[in-house]
Coordinates of C-alpha atoms in Angstrom, one line a residue:
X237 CA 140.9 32.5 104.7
X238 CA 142.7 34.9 107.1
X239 CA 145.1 37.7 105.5
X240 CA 145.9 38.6 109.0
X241 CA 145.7 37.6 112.6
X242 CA 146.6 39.2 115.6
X243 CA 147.2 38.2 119.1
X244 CA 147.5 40.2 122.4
X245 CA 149.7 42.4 121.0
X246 CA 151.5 45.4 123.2
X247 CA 153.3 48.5 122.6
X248 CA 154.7 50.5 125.2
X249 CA 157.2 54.2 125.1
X250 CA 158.5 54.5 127.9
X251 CA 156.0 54.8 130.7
X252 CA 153.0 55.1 127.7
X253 CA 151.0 52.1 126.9
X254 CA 150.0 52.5 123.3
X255 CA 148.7 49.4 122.6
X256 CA 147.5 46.8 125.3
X257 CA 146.7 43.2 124.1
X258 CA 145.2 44.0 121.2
X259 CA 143.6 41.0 119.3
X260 CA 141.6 40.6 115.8
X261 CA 141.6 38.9 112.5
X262 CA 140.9 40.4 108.6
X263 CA 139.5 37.9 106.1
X264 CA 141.4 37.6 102.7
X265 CA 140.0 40.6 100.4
X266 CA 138.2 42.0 103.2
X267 CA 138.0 46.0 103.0
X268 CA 139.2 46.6 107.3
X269 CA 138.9 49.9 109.6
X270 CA 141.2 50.4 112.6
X271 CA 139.5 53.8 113.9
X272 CA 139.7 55.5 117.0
X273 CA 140.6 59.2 118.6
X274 CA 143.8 60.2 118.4
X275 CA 146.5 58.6 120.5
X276 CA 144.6 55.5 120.2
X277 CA 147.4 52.7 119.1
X278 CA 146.2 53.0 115.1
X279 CA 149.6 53.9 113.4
X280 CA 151.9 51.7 116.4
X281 CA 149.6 49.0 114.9
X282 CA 150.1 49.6 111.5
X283 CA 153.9 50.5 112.0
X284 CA 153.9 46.7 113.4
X285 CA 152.1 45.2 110.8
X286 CA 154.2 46.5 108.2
X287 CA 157.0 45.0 110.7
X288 CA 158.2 48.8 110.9
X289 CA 158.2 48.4 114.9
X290 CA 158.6 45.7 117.5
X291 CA 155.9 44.6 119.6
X292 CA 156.5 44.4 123.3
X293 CA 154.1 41.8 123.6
X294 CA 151.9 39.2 121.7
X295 CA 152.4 38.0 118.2
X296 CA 151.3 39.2 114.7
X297 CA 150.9 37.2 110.9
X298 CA 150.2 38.8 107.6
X299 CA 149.8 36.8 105.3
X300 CA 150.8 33.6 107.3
X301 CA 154.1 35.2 108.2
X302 CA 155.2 36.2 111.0
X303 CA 155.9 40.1 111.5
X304 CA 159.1 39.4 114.0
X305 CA 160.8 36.0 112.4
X306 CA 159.7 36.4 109.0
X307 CA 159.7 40.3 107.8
X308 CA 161.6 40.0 104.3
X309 CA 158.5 37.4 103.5
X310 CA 155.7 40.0 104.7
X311 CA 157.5 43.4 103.2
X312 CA 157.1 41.5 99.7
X313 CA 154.1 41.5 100.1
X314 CA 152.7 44.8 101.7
X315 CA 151.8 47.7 100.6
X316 CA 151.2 50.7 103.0
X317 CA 150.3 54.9 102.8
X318 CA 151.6 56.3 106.0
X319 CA 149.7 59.4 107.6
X320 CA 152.0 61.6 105.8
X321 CA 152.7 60.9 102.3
X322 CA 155.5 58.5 101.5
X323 CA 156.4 60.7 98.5
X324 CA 159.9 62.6 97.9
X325 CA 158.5 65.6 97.4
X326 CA 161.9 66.8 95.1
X327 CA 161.2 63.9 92.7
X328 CA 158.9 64.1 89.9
X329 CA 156.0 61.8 89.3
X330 CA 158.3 59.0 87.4
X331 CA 160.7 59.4 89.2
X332 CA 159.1 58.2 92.8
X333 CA 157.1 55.7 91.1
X334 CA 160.7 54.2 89.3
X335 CA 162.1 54.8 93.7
X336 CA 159.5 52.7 94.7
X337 CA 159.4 49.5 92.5
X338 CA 163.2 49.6 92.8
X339 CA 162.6 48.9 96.3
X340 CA 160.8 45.9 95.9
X341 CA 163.1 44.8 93.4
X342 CA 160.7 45.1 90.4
X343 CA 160.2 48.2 87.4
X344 CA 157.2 50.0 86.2
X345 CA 156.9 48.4 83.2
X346 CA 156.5 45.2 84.9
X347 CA 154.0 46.4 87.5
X348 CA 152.2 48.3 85.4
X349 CA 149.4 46.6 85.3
X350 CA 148.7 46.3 88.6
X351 CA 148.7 50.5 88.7
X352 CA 147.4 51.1 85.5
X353 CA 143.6 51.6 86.4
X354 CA 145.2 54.2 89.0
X355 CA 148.7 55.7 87.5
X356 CA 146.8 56.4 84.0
X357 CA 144.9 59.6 85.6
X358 CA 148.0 61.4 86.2
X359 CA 150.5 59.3 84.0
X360 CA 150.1 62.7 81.8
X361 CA 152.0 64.3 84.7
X362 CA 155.0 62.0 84.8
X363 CA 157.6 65.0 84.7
X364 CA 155.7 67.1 87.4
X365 CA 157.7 67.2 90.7
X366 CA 155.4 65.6 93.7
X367 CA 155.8 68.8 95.9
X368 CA 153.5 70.5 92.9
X369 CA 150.9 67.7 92.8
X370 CA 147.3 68.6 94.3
X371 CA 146.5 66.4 97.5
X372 CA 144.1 63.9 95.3
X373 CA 147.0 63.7 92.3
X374 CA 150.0 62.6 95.6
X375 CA 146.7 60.5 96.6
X376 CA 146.8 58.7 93.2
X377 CA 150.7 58.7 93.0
X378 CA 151.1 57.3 96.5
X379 CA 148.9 54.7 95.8
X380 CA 150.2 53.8 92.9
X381 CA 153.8 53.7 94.6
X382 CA 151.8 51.4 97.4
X383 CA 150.8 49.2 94.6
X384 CA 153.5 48.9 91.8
X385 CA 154.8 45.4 93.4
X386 CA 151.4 43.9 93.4
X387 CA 151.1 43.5 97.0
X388 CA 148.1 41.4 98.2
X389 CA 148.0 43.4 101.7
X390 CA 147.3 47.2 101.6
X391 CA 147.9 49.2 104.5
X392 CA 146.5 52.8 104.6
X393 CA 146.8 54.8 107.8
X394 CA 144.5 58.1 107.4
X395 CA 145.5 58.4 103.5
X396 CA 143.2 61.1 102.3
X397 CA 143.9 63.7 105.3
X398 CA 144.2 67.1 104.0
X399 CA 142.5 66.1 100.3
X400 CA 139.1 67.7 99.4
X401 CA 135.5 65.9 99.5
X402 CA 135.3 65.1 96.1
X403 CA 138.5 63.8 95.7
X404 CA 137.9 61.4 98.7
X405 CA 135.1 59.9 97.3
X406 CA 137.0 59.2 94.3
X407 CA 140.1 57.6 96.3
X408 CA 137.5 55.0 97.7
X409 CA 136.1 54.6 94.8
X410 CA 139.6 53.3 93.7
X411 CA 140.0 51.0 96.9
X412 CA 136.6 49.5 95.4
X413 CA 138.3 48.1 92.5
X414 CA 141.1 47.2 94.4
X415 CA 139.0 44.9 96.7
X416 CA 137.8 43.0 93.0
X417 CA 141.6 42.0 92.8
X418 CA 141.0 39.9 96.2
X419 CA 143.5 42.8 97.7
X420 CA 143.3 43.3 101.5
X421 CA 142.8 46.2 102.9
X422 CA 143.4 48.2 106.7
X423 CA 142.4 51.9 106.8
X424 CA 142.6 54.1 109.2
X425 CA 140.0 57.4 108.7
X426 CA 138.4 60.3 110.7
X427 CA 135.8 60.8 108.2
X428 CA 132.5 59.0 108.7
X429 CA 131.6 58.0 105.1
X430 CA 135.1 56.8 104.5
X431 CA 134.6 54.4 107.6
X432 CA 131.2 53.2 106.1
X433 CA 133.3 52.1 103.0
X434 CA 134.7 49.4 105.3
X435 CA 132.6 46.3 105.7
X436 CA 134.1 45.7 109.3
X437 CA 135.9 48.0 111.5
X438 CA 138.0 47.5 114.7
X439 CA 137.3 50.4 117.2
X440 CA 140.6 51.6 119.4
X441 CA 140.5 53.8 122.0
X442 CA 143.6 54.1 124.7
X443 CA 145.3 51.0 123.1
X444 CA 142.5 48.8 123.6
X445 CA 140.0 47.4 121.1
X446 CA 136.8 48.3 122.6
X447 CA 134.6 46.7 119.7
X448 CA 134.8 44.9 116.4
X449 CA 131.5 45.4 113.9
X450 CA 129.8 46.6 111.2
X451 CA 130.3 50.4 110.8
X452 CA 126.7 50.9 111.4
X453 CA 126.5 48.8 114.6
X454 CA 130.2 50.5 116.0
X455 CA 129.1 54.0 114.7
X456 CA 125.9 53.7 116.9
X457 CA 127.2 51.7 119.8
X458 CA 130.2 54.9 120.4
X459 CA 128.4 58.1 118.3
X460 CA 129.4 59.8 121.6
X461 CA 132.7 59.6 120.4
X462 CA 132.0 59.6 116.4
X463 CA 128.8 61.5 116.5
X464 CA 129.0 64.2 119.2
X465 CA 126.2 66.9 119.8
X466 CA 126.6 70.0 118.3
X467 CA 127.9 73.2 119.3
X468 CA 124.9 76.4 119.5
X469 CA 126.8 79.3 118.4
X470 CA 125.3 82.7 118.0
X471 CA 125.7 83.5 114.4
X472 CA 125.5 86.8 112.3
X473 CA 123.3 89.3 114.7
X474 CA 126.1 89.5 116.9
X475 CA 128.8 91.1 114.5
X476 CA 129.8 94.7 114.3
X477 CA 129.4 96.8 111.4
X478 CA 133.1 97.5 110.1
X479 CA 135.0 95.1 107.4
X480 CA 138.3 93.8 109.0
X481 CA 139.0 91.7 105.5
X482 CA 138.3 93.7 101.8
X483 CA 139.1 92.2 98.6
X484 CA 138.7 94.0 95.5
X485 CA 139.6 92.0 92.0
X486 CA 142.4 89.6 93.9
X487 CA 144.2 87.9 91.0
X488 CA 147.4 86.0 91.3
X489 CA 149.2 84.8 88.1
X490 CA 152.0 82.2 87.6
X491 CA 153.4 83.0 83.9
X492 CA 149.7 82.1 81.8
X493 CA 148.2 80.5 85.4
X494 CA 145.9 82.3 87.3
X495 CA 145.6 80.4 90.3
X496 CA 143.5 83.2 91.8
X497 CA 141.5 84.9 89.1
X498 CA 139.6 88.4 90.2
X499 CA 137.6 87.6 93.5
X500 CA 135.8 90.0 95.8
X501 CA 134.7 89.7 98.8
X502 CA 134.8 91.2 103.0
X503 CA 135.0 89.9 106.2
X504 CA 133.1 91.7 109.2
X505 CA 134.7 91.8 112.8
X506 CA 134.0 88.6 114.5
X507 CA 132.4 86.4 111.8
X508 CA 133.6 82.9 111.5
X509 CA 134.0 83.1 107.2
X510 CA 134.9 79.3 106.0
X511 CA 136.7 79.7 102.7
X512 CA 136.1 76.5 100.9
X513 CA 137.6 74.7 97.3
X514 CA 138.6 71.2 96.0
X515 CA 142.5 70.8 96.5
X516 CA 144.0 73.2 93.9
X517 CA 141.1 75.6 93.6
X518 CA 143.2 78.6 94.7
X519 CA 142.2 78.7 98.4
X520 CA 145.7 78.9 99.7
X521 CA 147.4 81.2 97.3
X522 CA 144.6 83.7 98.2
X523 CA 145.6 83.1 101.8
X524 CA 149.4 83.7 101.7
X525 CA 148.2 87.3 99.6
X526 CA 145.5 88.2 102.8
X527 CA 148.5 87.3 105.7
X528 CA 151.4 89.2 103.7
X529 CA 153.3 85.8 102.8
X530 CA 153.3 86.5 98.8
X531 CA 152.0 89.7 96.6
X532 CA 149.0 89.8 94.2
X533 CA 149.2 90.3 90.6
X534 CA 146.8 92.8 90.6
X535 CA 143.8 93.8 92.2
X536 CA 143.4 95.2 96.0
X537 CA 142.9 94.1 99.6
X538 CA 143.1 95.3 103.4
X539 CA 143.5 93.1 106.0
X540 CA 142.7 94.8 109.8
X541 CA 143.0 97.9 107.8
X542 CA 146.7 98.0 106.4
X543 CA 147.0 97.3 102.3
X544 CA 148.6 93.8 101.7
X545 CA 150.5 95.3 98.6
X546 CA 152.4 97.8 100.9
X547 CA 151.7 97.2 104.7
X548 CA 152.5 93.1 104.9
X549 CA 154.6 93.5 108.2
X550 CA 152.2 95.4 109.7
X551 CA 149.0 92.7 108.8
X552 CA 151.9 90.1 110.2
X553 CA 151.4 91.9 113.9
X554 CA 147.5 92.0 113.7
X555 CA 146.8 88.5 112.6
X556 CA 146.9 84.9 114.0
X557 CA 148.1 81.9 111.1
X558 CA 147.9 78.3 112.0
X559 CA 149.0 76.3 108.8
X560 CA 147.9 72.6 107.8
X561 CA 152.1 71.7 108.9
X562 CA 151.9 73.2 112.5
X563 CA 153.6 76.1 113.2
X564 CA 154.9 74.7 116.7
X565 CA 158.6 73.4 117.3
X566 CA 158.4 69.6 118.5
X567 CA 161.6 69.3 120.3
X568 CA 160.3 72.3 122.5
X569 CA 157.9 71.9 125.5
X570 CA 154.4 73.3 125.6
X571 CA 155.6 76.0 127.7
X572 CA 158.5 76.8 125.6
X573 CA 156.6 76.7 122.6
X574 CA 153.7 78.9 124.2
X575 CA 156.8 81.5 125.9
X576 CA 158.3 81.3 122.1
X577 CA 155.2 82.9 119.8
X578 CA 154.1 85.1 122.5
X579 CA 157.6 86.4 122.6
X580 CA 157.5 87.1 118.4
X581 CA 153.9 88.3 119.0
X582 CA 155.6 91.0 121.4
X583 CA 153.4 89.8 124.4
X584 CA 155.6 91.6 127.4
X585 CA 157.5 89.1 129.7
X586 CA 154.9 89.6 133.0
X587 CA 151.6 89.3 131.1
X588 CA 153.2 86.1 129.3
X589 CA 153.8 84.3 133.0
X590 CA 150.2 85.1 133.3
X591 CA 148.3 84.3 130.1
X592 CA 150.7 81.0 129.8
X593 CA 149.1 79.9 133.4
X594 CA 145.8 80.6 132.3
X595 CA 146.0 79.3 128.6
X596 CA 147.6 75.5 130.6
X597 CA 144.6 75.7 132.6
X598 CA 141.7 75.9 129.9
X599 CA 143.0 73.6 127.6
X600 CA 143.6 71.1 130.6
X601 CA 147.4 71.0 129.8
X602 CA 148.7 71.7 133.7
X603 CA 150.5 68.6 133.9
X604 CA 151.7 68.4 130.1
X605 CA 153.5 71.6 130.2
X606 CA 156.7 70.6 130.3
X607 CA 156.5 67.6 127.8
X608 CA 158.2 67.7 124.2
X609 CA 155.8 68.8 122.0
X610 CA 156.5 66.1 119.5
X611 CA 155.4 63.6 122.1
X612 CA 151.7 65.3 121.9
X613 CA 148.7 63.6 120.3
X614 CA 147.5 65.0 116.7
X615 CA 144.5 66.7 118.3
X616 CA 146.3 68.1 121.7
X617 CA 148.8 69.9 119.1
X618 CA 146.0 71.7 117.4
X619 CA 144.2 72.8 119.8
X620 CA 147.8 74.5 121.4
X621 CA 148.7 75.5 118.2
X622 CA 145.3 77.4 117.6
X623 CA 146.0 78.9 121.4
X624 CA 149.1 79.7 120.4
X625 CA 148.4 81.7 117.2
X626 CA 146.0 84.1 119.2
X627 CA 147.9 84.4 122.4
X628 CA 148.4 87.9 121.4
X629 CA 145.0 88.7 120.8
X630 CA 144.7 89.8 117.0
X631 CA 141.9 90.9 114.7
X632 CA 142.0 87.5 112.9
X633 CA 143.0 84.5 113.0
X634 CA 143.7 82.6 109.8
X635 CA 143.4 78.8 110.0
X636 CA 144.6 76.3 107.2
X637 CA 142.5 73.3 107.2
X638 CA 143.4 73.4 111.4
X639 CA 141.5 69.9 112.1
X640 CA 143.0 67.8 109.3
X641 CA 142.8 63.9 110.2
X642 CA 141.3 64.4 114.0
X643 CA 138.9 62.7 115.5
X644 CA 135.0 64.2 116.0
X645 CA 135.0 64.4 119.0
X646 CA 138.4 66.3 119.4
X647 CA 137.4 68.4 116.5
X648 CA 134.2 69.4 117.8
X649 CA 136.7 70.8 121.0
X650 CA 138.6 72.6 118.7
X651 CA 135.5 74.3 117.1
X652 CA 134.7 75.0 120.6
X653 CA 138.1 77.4 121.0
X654 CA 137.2 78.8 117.9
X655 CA 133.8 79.9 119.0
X656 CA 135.4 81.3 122.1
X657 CA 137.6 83.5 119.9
X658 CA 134.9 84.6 117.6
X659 CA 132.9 86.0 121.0
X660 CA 135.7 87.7 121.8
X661 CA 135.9 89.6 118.6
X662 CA 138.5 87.7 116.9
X663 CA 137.5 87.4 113.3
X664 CA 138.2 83.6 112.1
X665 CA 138.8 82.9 108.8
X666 CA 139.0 78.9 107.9
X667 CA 139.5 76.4 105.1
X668 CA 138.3 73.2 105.9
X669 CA 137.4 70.0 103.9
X670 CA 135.2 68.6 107.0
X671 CA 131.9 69.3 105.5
X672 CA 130.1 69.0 108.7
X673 CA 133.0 72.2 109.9
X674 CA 131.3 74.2 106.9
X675 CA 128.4 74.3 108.8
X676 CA 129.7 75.8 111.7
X677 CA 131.0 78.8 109.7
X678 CA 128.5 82.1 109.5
X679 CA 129.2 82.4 106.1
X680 CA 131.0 80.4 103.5
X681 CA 133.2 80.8 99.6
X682 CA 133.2 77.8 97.7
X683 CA 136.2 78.5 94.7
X684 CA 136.4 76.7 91.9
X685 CA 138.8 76.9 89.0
X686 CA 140.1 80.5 91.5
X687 CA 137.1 82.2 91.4
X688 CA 134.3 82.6 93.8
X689 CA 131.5 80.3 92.6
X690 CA 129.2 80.7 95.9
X691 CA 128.7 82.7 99.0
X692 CA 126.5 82.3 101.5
X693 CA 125.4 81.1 104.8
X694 CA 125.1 77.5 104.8
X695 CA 121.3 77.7 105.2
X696 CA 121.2 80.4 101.6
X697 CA 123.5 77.9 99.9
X698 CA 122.2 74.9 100.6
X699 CA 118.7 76.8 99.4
X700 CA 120.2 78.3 96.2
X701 CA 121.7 74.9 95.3
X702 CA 118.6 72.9 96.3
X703 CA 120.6 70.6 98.2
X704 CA 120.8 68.6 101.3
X705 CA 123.7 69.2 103.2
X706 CA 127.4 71.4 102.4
X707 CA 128.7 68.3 101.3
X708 CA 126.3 67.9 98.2
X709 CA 126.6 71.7 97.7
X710 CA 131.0 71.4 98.0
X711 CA 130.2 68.5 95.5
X712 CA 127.9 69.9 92.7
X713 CA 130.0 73.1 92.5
X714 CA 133.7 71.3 92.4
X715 CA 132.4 68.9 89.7
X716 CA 131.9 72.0 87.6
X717 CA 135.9 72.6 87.2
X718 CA 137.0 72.9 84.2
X719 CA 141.2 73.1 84.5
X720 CA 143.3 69.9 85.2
X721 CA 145.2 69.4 88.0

C-alpha cells in the first residue's frame, strides 16, 4: 500500500529552481531517505509534504490526500522534525509537549501511549525548560511532540544535526520501534550510517532525483559525492615549539554542578586539536572560558598568551570563533557581512578592499557577493563564515561543531580551508561529532562527565582503546558516563 506518491512536482524562488519534476512513491511503514548536498530540494520537499508550501507544479498525496485540496485531512495525520528543532526553547518539557497535542486537538494523557516508549526517558525532566535540554534529550522531546497525536506519517528533515554519535544511534534505534507500529517514515541525514538505517532512499541533487535504491546500491553508484577522497595533511612534524593554549586545573561550577571539572591540557601553534564529548560532556562551557565569553571557577589558562581570568578582551582580538548558530547577519550580503567582521576585527579600510577581492575569489563566491546571505546554501554559509572568522589573521581559530548537517562532500571543502589555515600557522581548535572529522584532527580530547577521559592522536587512541575507528573509541568512552542529562 502507498503512504505517499508524488508526481512531477516543482518548486521555484524567484529565478531558483529548487525542485524540478520530482517523482517517487513510499510504501506504508516503509523507513524512506530523501538525501542529497545542500541546496538540493530536501526541506522544499518536505515543507510541501507537510502542505507547509505550495508546489509550482505537479501534484502530491500522503496518505491518499491531497497536499493542495485536502491539507486539514493530511496535517491530522503527520508528524514532522524540522532541521531546527520545533521546540520553544522558553517552555519547559511539559509544557511543549501539552503546546503540541493542543495543536492537534488531543492531551498527553490521551497520547500517551503512543510516546510513552520515547517521553519516559526524560519524563523525569518534565519541569526542565527545553533551552536547558542536551541535543539527544530536545531529540527525544521533539519526537515525542512529533508523535503525541499518533500520526501514521513521520516526517524528519536532518533531525539529529548537532547531537553526538551515541545519541544518534540511539534516536534510530527509536525510529526502529516506530517502524513496528506500521509508522512511515521520510528522513533527511548527512550521516552515512543514519542513511543505511533507511531501507530505500531517494537521491536529490539540484532539484532533481538522480536515483532511487537501496543505500548500498545509491551510496556506491554517487560515493563521489557521499564518499569523497581524503585530504593528505601534514600532521605534527610541522608545528612550532611554543603553546598558544595552556590549561591548568580548568573547573567551572554551577551551584553543586561541575560542568567542567579540573582539566589540563595545551595547544601548540598550528595543530589542528579536535575537542570531542557526547552532548553535555562540558565541551562548550570549556570553550566560552578559552575565548573570554564566561570566567572559570577556578583553575588557570592562557590563550595566545594573555590570562582568560584577567585579559578576555585582549584573547577577543587574537582569536577567530565560529559558533554552531553562525555568527553571519542574513539580511546582509556576502560582501557586507565580510566588510562587517573585518571592520570589528580592526582590518584597516584599504587592506579590507583587498583581502575581500581575494577571499570572493578562493571560495568561488565572485558572482554571489552581493546576494543576502540568508539566501545561501547551509554549506556556502560555513565555509564564509569560517573565512570570515580569520579574515584578520589570528593565532586560533575556535570552531563549534562548524560542519553540523552538511553534506561530505561540502565538508570535506571545508576541512580543506581549515588545512589551509593550519599551514599558515593558525592554530585550529574544533568540536565535531563527525567521527570521520576526528580523524583529520592532529590530536584529539574526548570529555566525558567534564573531564578529560582521552588524548591522543587518532592513530594512539584508537591503539590504547583497541578499537577500529574514532567512532568506536567516541563510543566506548561516552558509554562510561555516569551523570544524567
Amino acid at each position: 500500500m502507498t503512504a505517499i506518491e508524488v508526481n512531477n512536482i516543482s518548486k521555484s524562488y524567484g529565478k531558483v529552481r529548487a525542485l524540478d519534476s520530482v517523482s517517487f512513491s513510499v510504501e506504508k511503514g516503509e523507513v524512506f531517505g530523501l538525501i542529497g548536498p545542500d541546496g538540493a530540494g530536501k526541506t522544499s520537499m518536505f515543507r510541501i509534504l507537510c502542505t507547509l508550501l505550495l508546489p509550482n507544479e505537479g501534484t502530491a498525496k500522503v496518505d491518499g490526500f491531497d497536499t493542495v485540496s485536502q491539507m486539514k485531512d493530511i496535517r491530522r495525520r503527520v508528524g514532522y522534525m524540522p532541521g531546527r528543532f520545533s521546540l520553544y526553547q522558553d517552555l519547559t518539557v511539559r509544557e511543549n509537549l501539552e503546546f503540541f497535542a493542543t495543536l492537534f486537538g488531543t492531551t498527553v494523557d490521551e497520547g500517551y501511549d503512543s510516546i510513552k516508549a520515547i517521553y519516559s526517558q526524560i519524563e523525569r525532566f518534565a519541569d526542565r525548560k527545553a533551552g536547558a535540554l542536551s541535543g539527544g534529550m530536545k531529540q527525544k522531546l521533539a519526537l515525542s511532540c512529533a508523535l503525541v497525536h499518533s500520526p501514521s506519517v513521520l516526517f524528519l528533515d536532518e533531525p539529529t544535526t548537532g547531537v553526538d554519535p551515541v545519541s544518534r544511534k540511539e534516536f534510530w534505534e527509536m525510529l526502529a520501534t516506530l517502524k513496528e507500529r506500521d509508522i512511515t517514515i521520510v528522513a533527511s541525514t548527512p550521516y552515512l550510517d543514519e542513511v543505511r538505517c533507511c531501507e530505500r532512499v531517494a537521491f536529490l541533487s539540484e532539484g532533481r532525483v538522480q536515483g532511487i535504491d537501496t543505500p548500498e546500491v545509491i551510496l556506491d553508484r554517487f560515493k563521489d559525492v557521499f564518499n569523497p577522497p581524503g585530504i593528505k595533511h601534514n600532521k605534527a612534524s610541522e608545528f612550532k615549539s611554543e603553546n598558544v593554549i595552556e590549561v591548568e586545573h580548568l573547573v567551572k561550577a554551577f551551584g553543586s554542578f561541575h560542568a567542567v571539572d579540573d582539566i589540563t591540557f595545551s595547544v601548540k601553534r598550528g595543530e589542528i586539536f579536535g575537542f570531542l564529548g557526547a552532548n553535555g560532556a562540558g565541551k562548550t562551557t570549556a570553550m566560552h572560558m578559552l575565548t573570554g565569553l564566561n570566567q572559570p571557577t577556578s583553575g588557570t589558562g592562557r590563550v595566545a598568551g594573555y590570562d582568560i581570568r584577567t585579559e578576555h578582551e585582549q584573547i577577543k582580538k587574537h582569536i577567530g570563533y565560529m559558533s554552531q548558530k553562525f555568527s553571519l547577519y542574513e539580511d546582509l550580503t556576502v560582501a557586507e557581512n565580510i566588510r562587517l567582521f573585518a571592520g570589528i576585527y580592526g582590518v584597516k579600510s584599504e587592506e579590507i578592499r583587498v583581502k575581500s577581492e581575494e577571499l570572493l575569489r578562493r571560495l568561488k563566491f565572485e558572482s554571489h557577493a552581493n546576494d543576502l546571505v540568508g539566501s545561501l546554501p547551509l554549506g556556502w554559509k560555513q565555509k564564509l563564515a569560517f573565512s570570515v572568522s580569520i579574515f584578520h589573521e589570528p593565532a586560533i581559530v575556535f570552531l563549534d561543531e562548524p560542519t553540523g548537517g552538511v553534506d561530505p562532500a561540502t565538508r570535506r571543502q571545508f576541512w580543506e580551508l581549515i588545512y589551509d589555515a593550519a599551514r599558515r600557522g593558525i592554530t585550529v581548535f574544533v568540536t565535531t561529532h563527525y567521527m570521520d572529522e576526528a580523524e583529520y584532527c592532529d590530536r584529539i580530547s574526548i570529555m566525558v562527565d567534564g573531564k578529560i577521559s582521552a588524548m591522543g592522536t587518532p592513530d594512539e587512541l584508537k591503539a590504547q582503546f583497541h578499537q577500529p575507528d574514532m567512532d568506536h573509541v567516541f563510543t566506548y568512552l561516552a558509554r562510561q558516563a555516569k551523570r544524567g542529562d
